[in-house]
XYZ file of C-alpha atoms in Angstrom:
756
model
C 0.000 0.000 0.000
C 1.374 3.395 -1.013
C 1.942 5.977 1.678
C -0.209 9.120 1.383
C 1.586 12.208 0.189
C 2.537 14.572 2.944
C 1.458 18.166 3.186
C 5.026 19.323 2.658
C 5.342 17.305 -0.542
C 2.116 18.780 -1.923
C 3.307 22.277 -1.106
C 6.644 21.719 -2.858
C 4.850 20.258 -5.850
C 2.563 23.294 -6.013
C 5.543 25.678 -5.846
C 7.307 23.785 -8.604
C 4.172 24.048 -10.780
C 4.021 27.814 -10.220
C 7.691 28.185 -11.173
C 7.213 25.989 -14.241
C 4.219 28.058 -15.386
C 6.179 31.302 -15.009
C 9.079 29.775 -16.941
C 6.804 28.570 -19.761
C 5.052 31.935 -20.082
C 8.392 33.749 -20.299
C 9.682 31.288 -22.897
C 6.512 31.597 -25.026
C 6.550 35.402 -24.894
C 10.250 35.554 -25.840
C 10.014 33.314 -28.925
C 6.541 34.282 -30.142
C 6.374 33.966 -33.976
C 5.160 36.859 -36.067
C 1.480 36.929 -36.887
C 0.808 35.649 -40.405
C 4.098 33.761 -40.668
C 4.514 30.054 -41.340
C 7.015 28.386 -38.979
C 7.620 25.760 -41.666
C 9.653 28.323 -43.617
C 12.278 28.595 -40.851
C 15.286 26.239 -40.785
C 15.240 23.691 -37.939
C 17.664 24.211 -35.012
C 20.811 22.073 -34.672
C 20.261 18.694 -33.065
C 22.550 19.398 -30.078
C 21.488 23.000 -29.449
C 20.445 23.872 -25.854
C 16.734 23.940 -25.037
C 14.977 26.357 -22.723
C 16.820 29.094 -20.815
C 20.257 29.885 -22.206
C 23.296 30.989 -20.115
C 22.843 34.625 -21.169
C 19.274 34.660 -19.784
C 17.511 34.383 -23.168
C 15.474 31.443 -24.421
C 15.963 29.005 -27.261
C 13.733 29.582 -30.330
C 10.841 27.158 -30.669
C 9.133 28.357 -33.862
C 11.366 26.152 -35.999
C 11.236 23.063 -33.760
C 10.946 19.545 -35.142
C 10.617 17.608 -31.870
C 8.136 17.971 -29.018
C 10.985 18.307 -26.507
C 12.032 21.584 -28.183
C 8.647 23.243 -27.511
C 7.727 25.218 -24.359
C 5.540 22.412 -22.975
C 4.966 21.319 -19.396
C 6.707 18.223 -18.044
C 3.380 16.422 -17.716
C 2.533 16.922 -21.385
C 6.001 15.837 -22.496
C 5.756 12.691 -20.363
C 2.363 11.880 -21.885
C 3.721 12.327 -25.414
C 6.720 10.159 -24.603
C 4.567 7.381 -23.144
C 2.342 7.475 -26.249
C 5.506 7.319 -28.429
C 4.983 10.718 -30.041
C 8.498 12.090 -30.566
C 8.710 14.048 -33.846
C 6.166 16.562 -35.075
C 4.324 16.378 -38.377
C 4.054 19.311 -40.767
C 0.695 20.554 -39.490
C 1.953 20.342 -35.905
C 5.121 22.291 -36.733
C 3.040 24.966 -38.489
C 0.291 25.441 -35.879
C 1.726 24.678 -32.419
C 3.961 27.813 -32.156
C 0.935 30.027 -32.924
C -1.571 28.126 -30.782
C 0.714 28.100 -27.725
C 0.757 31.920 -27.958
C -3.031 32.038 -27.591
C -3.940 32.770 -31.222
C -6.936 31.433 -33.130
C -6.065 28.776 -35.709
C -7.562 27.735 -39.043
C -5.625 24.579 -39.894
C -5.940 22.482 -43.045
C -3.800 19.472 -43.881
C -4.029 16.135 -45.602
C -5.879 13.289 -43.972
C -3.756 11.309 -41.528
C -1.267 14.157 -40.980
C -1.647 14.467 -37.182
C -4.231 17.235 -36.794
C -5.559 15.743 -33.528
C -2.356 16.398 -31.577
C -2.188 19.878 -33.124
C -5.138 20.945 -30.943
C -4.959 18.473 -28.014
C -1.545 19.763 -26.892
C -2.540 23.490 -26.823
C -5.728 22.606 -24.923
C -3.788 20.836 -22.159
C -1.194 23.601 -21.970
C -3.778 26.398 -21.889
C -5.644 24.872 -18.942
C -2.424 23.931 -17.144
C -1.006 27.460 -17.339
C -4.398 28.821 -16.181
C -4.221 26.499 -13.104
C -7.601 25.045 -14.042
C -9.252 22.788 -11.484
C -12.461 20.750 -11.032
C -14.194 23.638 -9.288
C -13.582 25.937 -12.287
C -16.050 24.054 -14.509
C -15.856 23.589 -18.267
C -12.640 25.000 -19.697
C -12.554 23.409 -23.153
C -15.085 21.988 -25.628
C -13.957 19.737 -28.494
C -16.727 19.094 -31.045
C -16.716 16.509 -33.821
C -19.439 15.660 -36.374
C -19.629 11.903 -35.676
C -19.697 9.750 -32.560
C -16.869 7.482 -33.715
C -14.565 10.441 -34.292
C -15.445 11.870 -30.866
C -14.584 8.528 -29.228
C -11.276 8.466 -31.092
C -10.422 12.021 -29.978
C -11.260 11.124 -26.386
C -8.828 8.183 -26.463
C -6.019 10.408 -27.786
C -6.778 13.002 -25.103
C -6.598 10.349 -22.378
C -3.286 8.958 -23.636
C -1.523 12.338 -23.971
C -3.040 13.975 -20.878
C -2.754 11.028 -18.506
C -0.294 12.875 -16.234
C -2.535 15.949 -15.918
C -5.226 16.244 -13.263
C -8.019 17.445 -15.542
C -11.378 15.719 -15.633
C -12.621 14.935 -19.140
C -15.865 13.454 -20.418
C -17.253 12.012 -23.645
C -20.747 13.289 -24.518
C -22.221 11.567 -27.559
C -25.694 10.467 -28.592
C -27.042 6.939 -28.607
C -26.350 6.327 -24.915
C -28.925 5.765 -22.210
C -26.973 7.193 -19.254
C -28.056 10.795 -19.828
C -29.063 11.249 -16.177
C -25.588 10.245 -15.002
C -24.069 12.706 -17.482
C -26.274 15.493 -16.111
C -25.017 14.822 -12.575
C -21.318 14.962 -13.513
C -21.105 17.294 -16.500
C -20.677 20.384 -14.305
C -17.549 18.842 -12.748
C -15.789 18.191 -16.059
C -12.992 20.414 -17.384
C -12.766 19.103 -20.965
C -15.801 18.006 -22.997
C -15.368 15.879 -26.122
C -18.802 15.819 -27.713
C -21.063 15.926 -30.725
C -23.175 19.083 -31.292
C -26.530 17.421 -30.634
C -25.681 15.969 -27.214
C -23.932 19.176 -26.073
C -26.979 21.258 -27.015
C -29.199 18.799 -25.135
C -27.208 19.374 -21.934
C -27.269 23.134 -22.460
C -31.064 23.010 -22.685
C -31.860 20.402 -20.028
C -29.028 20.159 -17.473
C -29.493 22.320 -14.411
C -26.746 24.911 -13.745
C -24.730 23.820 -16.787
C -22.417 26.791 -17.305
C -19.876 27.458 -20.066
C -19.328 31.145 -19.333
C -15.683 30.538 -18.306
C -14.753 28.607 -21.441
C -11.119 29.030 -22.492
C -10.808 26.996 -25.714
C -13.303 25.883 -28.402
C -12.156 23.236 -30.899
C -14.047 22.181 -34.043
C -12.606 19.050 -35.625
C -13.744 18.529 -39.230
C -14.855 22.159 -39.062
C -16.240 22.351 -42.596
C -18.677 19.528 -41.807
C -19.752 21.019 -38.461
C -20.322 24.435 -40.039
C -22.367 22.861 -42.834
C -26.135 23.177 -43.165
C -26.803 19.949 -41.264
C -25.291 21.264 -38.009
C -25.918 24.972 -38.592
C -28.870 25.309 -36.223
C -27.205 23.391 -33.378
C -23.858 25.161 -33.719
C -25.486 28.605 -33.754
C -27.390 27.764 -30.567
C -24.208 26.481 -28.888
C -21.998 29.419 -29.889
C -24.616 31.894 -28.648
C -24.116 30.533 -25.108
C -20.301 30.676 -25.183
C -18.139 33.679 -24.240
C -16.636 35.644 -27.117
C -13.268 36.055 -25.383
C -11.852 32.595 -25.968
C -9.338 30.760 -28.128
C -10.785 28.894 -31.123
C -9.255 26.102 -33.235
C -10.737 24.929 -36.554
C -9.125 21.885 -38.177
C -10.085 19.901 -41.260
C -8.664 18.371 -44.415
C -10.897 20.723 -46.461
C -11.033 23.985 -44.537
C -13.642 26.707 -44.899
C -12.862 30.354 -45.667
C -16.414 31.594 -45.426
C -16.542 35.015 -43.796
C -19.991 34.276 -42.374
C -18.803 31.073 -40.709
C -15.771 32.765 -39.191
C -17.810 35.767 -38.040
C -20.395 33.710 -36.156
C -17.568 31.886 -34.336
C -16.071 35.241 -33.237
C -12.562 34.483 -34.498
C -10.021 37.250 -33.921
C -7.309 37.545 -36.590
C -7.004 33.769 -37.081
C -3.831 32.212 -38.413
C -4.773 30.426 -41.635
C -2.314 27.577 -42.192
C -3.201 25.460 -45.211
C -0.440 23.061 -46.103
C -2.105 22.382 -49.472
C -1.712 25.958 -50.660
C 1.419 26.986 -48.769
C 3.601 24.010 -49.538
C 7.185 25.255 -49.340
C 9.065 22.221 -50.592
C 11.935 23.301 -52.775
C 11.440 20.340 -55.080
C 7.848 21.240 -56.050
C 7.188 24.946 -55.505
C 4.690 25.185 -58.390
C 0.933 24.739 -58.031
C 0.820 21.681 -60.268
C 2.196 19.425 -57.527
C -0.036 20.654 -54.727
C -1.935 17.439 -54.149
C -4.484 17.576 -51.286
C -4.397 13.775 -50.928
C -1.573 11.735 -49.338
C 1.420 11.163 -51.591
C 1.517 7.418 -50.803
C -2.043 6.941 -52.047
C -2.575 5.272 -55.436
C -5.918 6.486 -56.795
C -7.829 4.734 -59.560
C -11.200 5.233 -61.204
C -13.133 3.173 -63.729
C -16.417 3.516 -65.598
C -18.876 0.825 -64.520
C -22.492 0.618 -65.614
C -24.985 0.989 -62.797
C -26.379 -2.521 -63.208
C -22.852 -4.004 -63.056
C -21.616 -2.263 -59.900
C -22.498 -5.134 -57.555
C -20.926 -7.630 -59.964
C -17.759 -5.536 -60.024
C -17.721 -5.187 -56.233
C -18.167 -8.941 -55.752
C -15.369 -9.690 -58.228
C -13.109 -7.151 -56.506
C -13.663 -8.679 -53.055
C -13.046 -12.205 -54.356
C -9.706 -10.994 -55.759
C -8.610 -9.269 -52.494
C -9.450 -11.772 -49.763
C -6.323 -10.933 -47.733
C -6.860 -7.154 -47.607
C -8.604 -4.757 -45.241
C -11.216 -3.073 -47.450
C -13.483 -0.090 -46.737
C -16.528 0.110 -49.054
C -18.555 3.352 -49.271
C -22.216 3.417 -50.354
C -24.720 6.281 -50.550
C -27.422 5.302 -48.039
C -28.045 3.157 -44.979
C -30.512 0.951 -46.872
C -27.882 0.148 -49.495
C -25.366 -0.757 -46.806
C -27.884 -3.076 -45.131
C -28.852 -4.822 -48.363
C -25.325 -5.321 -49.723
C -24.083 -6.544 -46.342
C -26.941 -9.035 -45.870
C -26.787 -10.283 -49.471
C -23.008 -10.703 -49.581
C -23.048 -12.345 -46.152
C -25.374 -15.054 -47.484
C -23.255 -15.456 -50.630
C -20.113 -15.993 -48.470
C -17.226 -14.352 -50.360
C -14.566 -15.914 -48.097
C -13.689 -12.840 -45.971
C -15.358 -11.460 -42.803
C -17.981 -8.797 -43.560
C -19.165 -5.893 -41.375
C -21.422 -2.872 -41.829
C -21.484 0.567 -40.233
C -24.160 3.238 -40.709
C -25.927 5.967 -38.782
C -29.065 3.946 -37.961
C -27.160 1.515 -35.720
C -27.000 1.802 -31.939
C -23.908 3.432 -30.519
C -22.557 0.378 -28.666
C -22.770 -1.729 -31.792
C -21.120 0.970 -33.901
C -18.166 1.191 -31.526
C -17.895 -2.596 -31.370
C -17.782 -2.920 -35.163
C -15.228 -0.111 -35.365
C -13.002 -1.947 -32.858
C -13.368 -5.282 -34.687
C -12.435 -3.744 -38.026
C -9.315 -2.257 -36.454
C -8.157 -5.677 -35.229
C -8.614 -8.108 -38.129
C -8.674 -8.115 -41.907
C -12.221 -7.749 -43.126
C -14.577 -5.749 -45.367
C -16.532 -2.857 -43.860
C -19.573 -1.572 -45.783
C -20.349 1.942 -44.572
C -21.890 5.298 -45.368
C -20.165 8.671 -45.069
C -20.439 8.324 -41.279
C -16.984 6.674 -41.493
C -15.592 9.104 -44.072
C -14.203 11.736 -41.709
C -11.438 11.603 -39.154
C -11.483 7.894 -38.306
C -8.002 6.449 -37.805
C -7.778 2.664 -37.720
C -5.041 0.957 -35.720
C -4.199 -1.321 -38.641
C -3.750 0.343 -42.005
C -6.614 0.115 -44.499
C -5.414 -1.435 -47.753
C -8.259 -0.428 -50.084
C -10.981 2.221 -50.143
C -13.709 1.294 -52.638
C -16.284 3.955 -53.539
C -19.165 2.100 -55.167
C -21.270 5.281 -55.415
C -19.946 8.634 -56.554
C -19.232 11.088 -53.675
C -21.209 14.308 -53.340
C -18.268 16.567 -54.167
C -14.478 16.711 -54.226
C -14.274 17.348 -50.475
C -16.204 14.142 -49.760
C -13.861 12.265 -52.078
C -10.804 13.585 -50.223
C -12.201 12.550 -46.853
C -13.197 9.096 -48.102
C -9.823 8.191 -49.590
C -8.156 9.697 -46.526
C -9.055 6.597 -44.491
C -6.077 4.878 -46.106
C -2.433 5.955 -46.643
C -2.339 7.700 -43.266
C 0.922 9.185 -41.973
C 3.721 6.930 -43.314
C 1.541 4.054 -44.564
C 0.613 3.438 -48.184
C -2.825 2.689 -49.558
C -5.003 2.330 -52.635
C -8.427 3.590 -53.655
C -10.815 2.889 -56.497
C -13.888 4.841 -57.599
C -16.774 3.371 -59.628
C -18.433 5.914 -61.940
C -21.321 5.543 -64.348
C -21.166 7.089 -67.812
C -23.258 10.059 -66.645
C -20.879 10.724 -63.720
C -17.623 10.986 -65.667
C -17.500 14.760 -65.139
C -16.350 14.019 -61.599
C -12.951 13.117 -63.091
C -12.627 16.638 -64.509
C -13.440 18.163 -61.118
C -10.847 15.953 -59.432
C -8.229 17.036 -61.967
C -9.101 20.695 -61.327
C -8.116 20.167 -57.671
C -4.808 18.547 -58.758
C -5.856 15.110 -57.504
C -3.867 12.483 -59.453
C -6.508 9.937 -60.473
C -5.551 7.185 -62.905
C -8.289 5.982 -65.259
C -8.499 2.262 -66.025
C -10.928 0.048 -67.903
C -12.776 -2.777 -66.222
C -11.665 -6.304 -67.069
C -14.949 -7.886 -68.117
C -13.328 -11.336 -68.460
C -12.871 -11.597 -64.686
C -16.312 -10.163 -63.935
C -18.524 -12.569 -61.976
C -22.252 -11.763 -62.411
C -24.313 -12.376 -59.282
C -27.750 -11.090 -60.323
C -29.111 -14.646 -60.689
C -27.778 -15.525 -57.230
C -29.430 -12.438 -55.791
C -32.739 -13.388 -57.405
C -32.590 -16.792 -55.721
C -31.803 -15.156 -52.378
C -34.731 -12.751 -52.691
C -37.096 -15.652 -53.358
C -35.761 -17.578 -50.381
C -35.654 -14.616 -47.956
C -38.658 -12.235 -48.252
C -37.091 -9.742 -45.827
C -34.123 -9.424 -48.147
C -36.485 -8.526 -50.975
C -37.868 -5.636 -48.914
C -34.314 -4.465 -48.236
C -33.568 -4.569 -51.967
C -36.622 -2.460 -52.783
C -35.696 0.105 -50.124
C -32.095 0.203 -51.323
C -33.320 0.777 -54.881
C -35.597 3.667 -53.861
C -33.118 5.351 -51.489
C -30.365 5.288 -54.099
C -32.564 7.011 -56.674
C -33.710 9.523 -54.059
C -30.097 10.305 -53.103
C -29.240 10.962 -56.753
C -32.324 13.156 -57.139
C -31.395 15.289 -54.106
C -27.816 15.974 -55.213
C -26.996 19.610 -55.904
C -24.584 19.104 -58.787
C -26.948 18.239 -61.642
C -24.089 18.099 -64.158
C -22.849 14.906 -62.534
C -25.995 13.467 -60.965
C -28.937 13.110 -63.356
C -31.519 10.558 -62.294
C -33.185 10.589 -65.722
C -30.056 9.111 -67.334
C -29.966 6.054 -65.067
C -31.091 2.639 -66.395
C -33.673 2.083 -63.678
C -35.043 -1.255 -64.906
C -31.576 -2.781 -65.379
C -30.509 -1.561 -61.941
C -33.555 -3.178 -60.317
C -32.767 -6.451 -62.087
C -29.151 -6.302 -60.885
C -30.428 -6.191 -57.294
C -32.369 -9.398 -57.928
C -35.796 -7.768 -58.044
C -38.251 -9.495 -60.389
C -40.060 -6.225 -61.160
C -39.072 -2.571 -61.021
C -40.553 -0.949 -57.895
C -42.835 2.039 -58.338
C -41.012 5.293 -57.637
C -43.526 8.099 -57.314
C -41.070 10.954 -56.891
C -39.533 10.087 -60.260
C -42.933 10.384 -61.940
C -43.578 13.706 -60.237
C -40.162 14.971 -61.278
C -40.783 13.938 -64.890
C -44.156 15.718 -64.878
C -42.580 18.920 -63.579
C -39.870 18.672 -66.187
C -42.409 18.217 -68.983
C -44.386 21.236 -67.822
C -41.254 23.379 -67.665
C -40.251 22.281 -71.165
C -43.708 23.053 -72.554
C -43.569 26.610 -71.224
C -41.732 28.705 -73.805
C -40.408 31.947 -72.349
C -40.964 35.181 -74.197
C -37.976 36.687 -76.000
C -36.035 39.303 -74.093
C -36.856 42.314 -76.248
C -38.111 45.763 -75.487
C -41.824 45.406 -76.220
C -42.548 48.961 -75.209
C -40.389 50.325 -78.032
C -41.437 47.893 -80.767
C -44.220 45.391 -80.112
C -43.799 43.802 -83.503
C -40.493 42.359 -82.292
C -42.398 40.632 -79.518
C -44.771 39.097 -82.058
C -41.863 37.911 -84.188
C -40.461 35.929 -81.253
C -43.725 34.022 -80.820
C -44.309 31.243 -83.305
C -47.731 30.635 -84.792
C -47.939 27.200 -83.192
C -47.541 28.687 -79.708
C -50.389 31.200 -80.164
C -54.042 30.579 -79.357
C -56.577 30.142 -82.154
C -57.933 33.693 -81.795
C -54.498 35.190 -82.277
C -53.848 32.971 -85.310
C -57.031 34.191 -87.018
C -56.199 37.811 -86.334
C -52.721 37.367 -87.737
C -54.071 35.652 -90.846
C -56.543 38.466 -91.423
C -53.826 41.063 -90.957
C -55.429 42.904 -88.041
C -52.310 42.788 -85.829
C -49.743 43.578 -88.495
C -48.982 47.214 -89.277
C -46.490 48.730 -91.626
C -43.160 50.011 -90.325
C -43.921 53.517 -91.660
C -46.937 53.763 -89.381
C -44.984 52.493 -86.379
C -42.241 55.109 -86.773
C -44.410 58.160 -86.107
C -47.177 56.814 -83.931
C -47.437 55.247 -80.541
C -47.847 51.528 -80.359
C -51.452 50.503 -79.979
C -51.296 46.736 -80.364
C -53.098 44.968 -77.521
C -52.022 41.393 -76.910
C -52.638 41.123 -73.197
C -55.819 39.088 -73.694
C -54.020 36.432 -75.724
C -50.785 36.089 -73.763
C -50.663 34.359 -70.401
C -50.253 36.701 -67.468
C -46.966 36.518 -65.606
C -48.258 38.055 -62.382
C -50.983 36.472 -60.283
C -53.594 38.999 -59.186
C -54.316 39.097 -55.476
C -57.829 38.880 -54.138
C -59.403 42.128 -53.067
C -59.532 42.525 -49.313
C -62.845 43.709 -47.877
C -62.604 46.204 -45.040
C -65.103 46.356 -42.200
C -66.828 49.708 -41.743
C -66.464 50.378 -38.034
C -68.697 53.498 -38.263
C -71.740 51.549 -39.472
C -74.688 51.855 -37.011
C -75.229 48.790 -34.844
C -78.643 47.036 -34.939
C -81.013 47.376 -31.959
C -83.432 44.825 -30.527
C -87.189 45.609 -30.827
C -89.914 43.778 -28.841
C -93.656 43.925 -29.694
C -96.668 43.104 -27.522
C -99.796 41.205 -28.611
C -101.344 44.372 -30.051
C -98.289 45.275 -32.135
C -97.012 48.071 -29.903
C -93.257 48.399 -29.358
C -91.921 47.640 -25.900
C -88.612 47.873 -24.128
C -86.472 44.708 -24.495
C -87.047 43.638 -20.866
C -90.609 44.908 -20.479
C -92.089 41.403 -20.661
C -90.051 40.434 -17.620
C -90.860 43.576 -15.575
C -92.683 43.409 -12.232
C -96.121 45.012 -13.066
C -97.342 44.814 -9.459
C -95.017 47.654 -8.427
C -96.492 50.026 -11.012
C -96.236 50.738 -14.743
C -93.026 52.749 -14.341
C -91.232 50.027 -12.368
C -87.836 48.916 -13.659
C -87.503 45.866 -11.450
C -87.625 42.361 -12.966
C -90.051 39.692 -11.885
C -87.974 36.761 -10.631
C -90.674 34.220 -11.451
C -90.900 35.449 -15.034
C -87.109 35.412 -15.357
C -86.854 31.831 -14.071
C -89.731 30.796 -16.329
C -87.970 32.417 -19.287
C -84.736 30.585 -18.457
C -86.606 27.288 -18.235
C -88.163 27.855 -21.653
C -84.763 28.689 -23.130
C -83.251 25.560 -21.603
C -85.936 23.403 -23.160
C -85.370 25.079 -26.510
C -81.620 24.524 -26.170
C -82.122 20.826 -25.389
C -84.195 20.383 -28.514
C -81.657 22.313 -30.574
C -78.791 20.266 -29.071
C -80.482 17.017 -30.058
C -80.966 18.276 -33.595
C -77.362 19.493 -33.804
C -76.077 16.194 -32.413
C -78.070 14.212 -34.954
C -76.830 16.424 -37.789
C -73.220 16.114 -36.604
C -73.466 12.332 -36.359
C -74.933 12.227 -39.832
C -72.158 14.455 -41.173
C -69.429 12.329 -39.577
C -71.027 9.157 -40.897
C -71.106 10.541 -44.421
C -67.507 11.684 -44.054
C -66.379 8.210 -42.954
C -68.247 6.579 -45.823
C -66.611 8.957 -48.311
C -63.155 8.246 -46.874
C -63.722 4.492 -47.065
C -64.899 4.746 -50.650
C -61.922 6.935 -51.521
C -59.470 4.456 -49.984
C -61.206 1.600 -51.757
C -60.977 3.396 -55.095
C -57.286 4.105 -54.443
C -56.577 0.449 -53.689
C -58.466 -0.650 -56.774
C -56.517 1.809 -58.910
C -53.193 0.639 -57.423
C -54.068 -2.993 -58.129
C -55.096 -2.157 -61.678
C -51.948 -0.088 -62.238
C -49.711 -2.854 -60.884
C -51.367 -5.401 -63.184
C -50.991 -3.009 -66.106
C -47.316 -2.342 -65.300
C -46.615 -6.055 -65.400
C -48.699 -6.815 -68.505
C -48.711 -3.882 -70.911
C -47.424 -0.437 -71.717
C -48.231 2.722 -69.857
C -50.733 3.943 -72.458
C -52.711 0.687 -72.314
C -52.677 0.860 -68.526
C -54.344 4.253 -68.501
C -57.073 2.962 -70.836
C -57.776 -0.021 -68.597
C -57.891 2.191 -65.542
C -60.313 4.496 -67.347
C -62.670 1.616 -68.239
C -62.582 -0.057 -64.834
C -62.874 3.083 -62.757
C -66.106 3.367 -60.757
C -67.016 6.542 -58.954
C -70.412 5.722 -57.458
C -70.910 6.669 -53.809
C -73.975 5.436 -51.946
C -75.035 7.708 -49.104
C -78.152 8.014 -46.935
C -79.366 11.273 -48.423
C -82.685 12.834 -47.564
C -83.571 13.023 -51.258
C -83.309 9.242 -51.546
C -85.545 8.755 -48.528
C -88.126 11.143 -49.975
C -88.075 9.280 -53.250
C -88.693 5.941 -51.549
C -91.581 7.408 -49.559
C -93.162 8.909 -52.696
C -92.885 5.581 -54.501
C -94.556 3.817 -51.544
C -97.327 6.417 -51.450
C -97.883 6.078 -55.200
C -98.252 2.326 -54.867
C -100.820 2.754 -52.100
C -102.839 5.259 -54.193
C -103.015 2.948 -57.197
C -104.241 0.042 -55.140
C -107.050 2.162 -53.579
C -108.256 3.364 -57.000
C -108.415 -0.155 -58.275
C -110.400 -1.215 -55.225
C -112.887 1.670 -55.662
C -113.357 0.842 -59.343
C -113.952 -2.789 -58.511
C -116.493 -1.832 -55.830
C -118.411 0.433 -58.273
C -118.636 -2.365 -60.837
C -120.007 -4.724 -58.217
C -122.632 -2.198 -57.091
C -123.742 -1.448 -60.676
C -124.099 -5.139 -61.430
C -126.166 -5.664 -58.314
C -128.564 -2.761 -59.158
C -129.088 -4.003 -62.668
């Protein structure tokens, strides 16, 4: 059992910390780099040069350092870096650490896998250590990341480097059930590693949660956090943070938006982009500024949409001893491909990772993929920041990324730091413009052709699986629909055009016997047809010469009335008449109006006299409104009310109200009944139409289907209307009248025969 530390030891330790903090602050102030400079441009110091305070009382320069021991860092941070085997700095760390240790705001951009995490973890620890931050001081730093996996990874790095510090740190991410425990302890934490959604939840719900003393705010993958998806949450979070703080923004694709930087209250930030400011003497020109790792071999090939799964299956069968990361567009696609390939058994362990999974399972799959060689099917949830313990050999992008930034982050999961890696991108013929955009960003992508001889088609195998497993068929239909919807929602319509996709062939490649109905595609095609049918008017000055306007409108586009007038020559005038006279041609009745007229608003006349109530007696004389209820026993001029008459009047009104209530209730029940019957008939008609349309889709063309639907459509609604009841009663009465007449006639004949 260890002996407890004595009071004298604690006091000496505290004095040594105070002296160390004073020494570090003096060292930082003495060697502070100039604002706007890049420390990478300075030559490194000699290997055996003294570090720290020199004999003449000055300090050694640290702006040009290459090792962590040459920086003005505390002993605890240096011990943590040494234990974690971090000895030499990367380029982004050499460029940003001298500025961040001085308390400046940083905008850092570097290639994926270049060590950006340590570039902000070290300044965070040093800032709080020099400020003598303790548990009673509350939250001193917030580190935000866009995904839960990246936040967990950052938290592990923070624990390994800051293990010798006494700060309390916590991981706040969604998908966990222990929110109540977090609320109890979050006020005692000094460093929060979190996602925006969970942090905002604590700001709104946790009692006495205070961030007014915040010292440092860090946004990892800043361009993604500042994107539209997190905009609302980030704005709400930043509004509750103090403006006087230090802010770090790091990403592989950094933002320069003035609006984004303004809402984060950055003060003269140091923008250090190693893509643009590469100072290598070998490649000073812009042509060699590659934003992707240099050890990454990038390949792309054109693959038809209905052959992508065949190509993916053939690729996996050829790389059974590799660690492969496969990117797909949507969660439904990931589920379907994972389940289908798992049943086909390619000979390598398969895993899947997407945003719809529970957090514990996501972390477990992430850990398993780090340990053994396998294939991980995932969405863009794994595209940013994740660093796997074992190097990823291949990154396969089955679906085209949204933009160049997404491509950079996807391929950045391999070839990290000093490791090498490979990537391949499948593009359809309509998506080949993505290659041009990659070349514009100086990304060296090699184009290759697919080897169709080694292609193994699996569509027949998928069809057999879908027949055997009905749940898999539902997954295939959802994957089909979500993929088309993702293409439809893309912003870049030059690359992503859903109308150019072979929809039927793609459905068959998934094993589906029939192409599922996609309603949003039909709606989009209708809108497109309407927009094509509308011909805009030519951009000419109609006020100066209306004949030019008529020349721009073809005769086929004009209504019949306008055609007749043109044929008769009523709208055509000679140029000599137009030169000296004002234009008097009126075409507003024939051309469609471009402005929708608003409805006229009716104003209430507040000065209109208000109606008055008039009461008459039995003789027709006018009385006061309450004269019938007056007490006549006290005299004709009495203004008092007779209580008996008032109570009698109330009783009469109550009886009238009861009768009216019964009538209203019966009418309301009748109305609701008719409404329910109409809804049922409407649903029935809709189901009948769907069944007819499905049969028509399977049997004939679309034109024949509309004809069949038109013949089979029934729109009769049977309701209990009063008119029907009256008709039945009249028919019954008519039958009774005829029978009585016949009886009377028969009786008269009998009487006449008897008299004769």
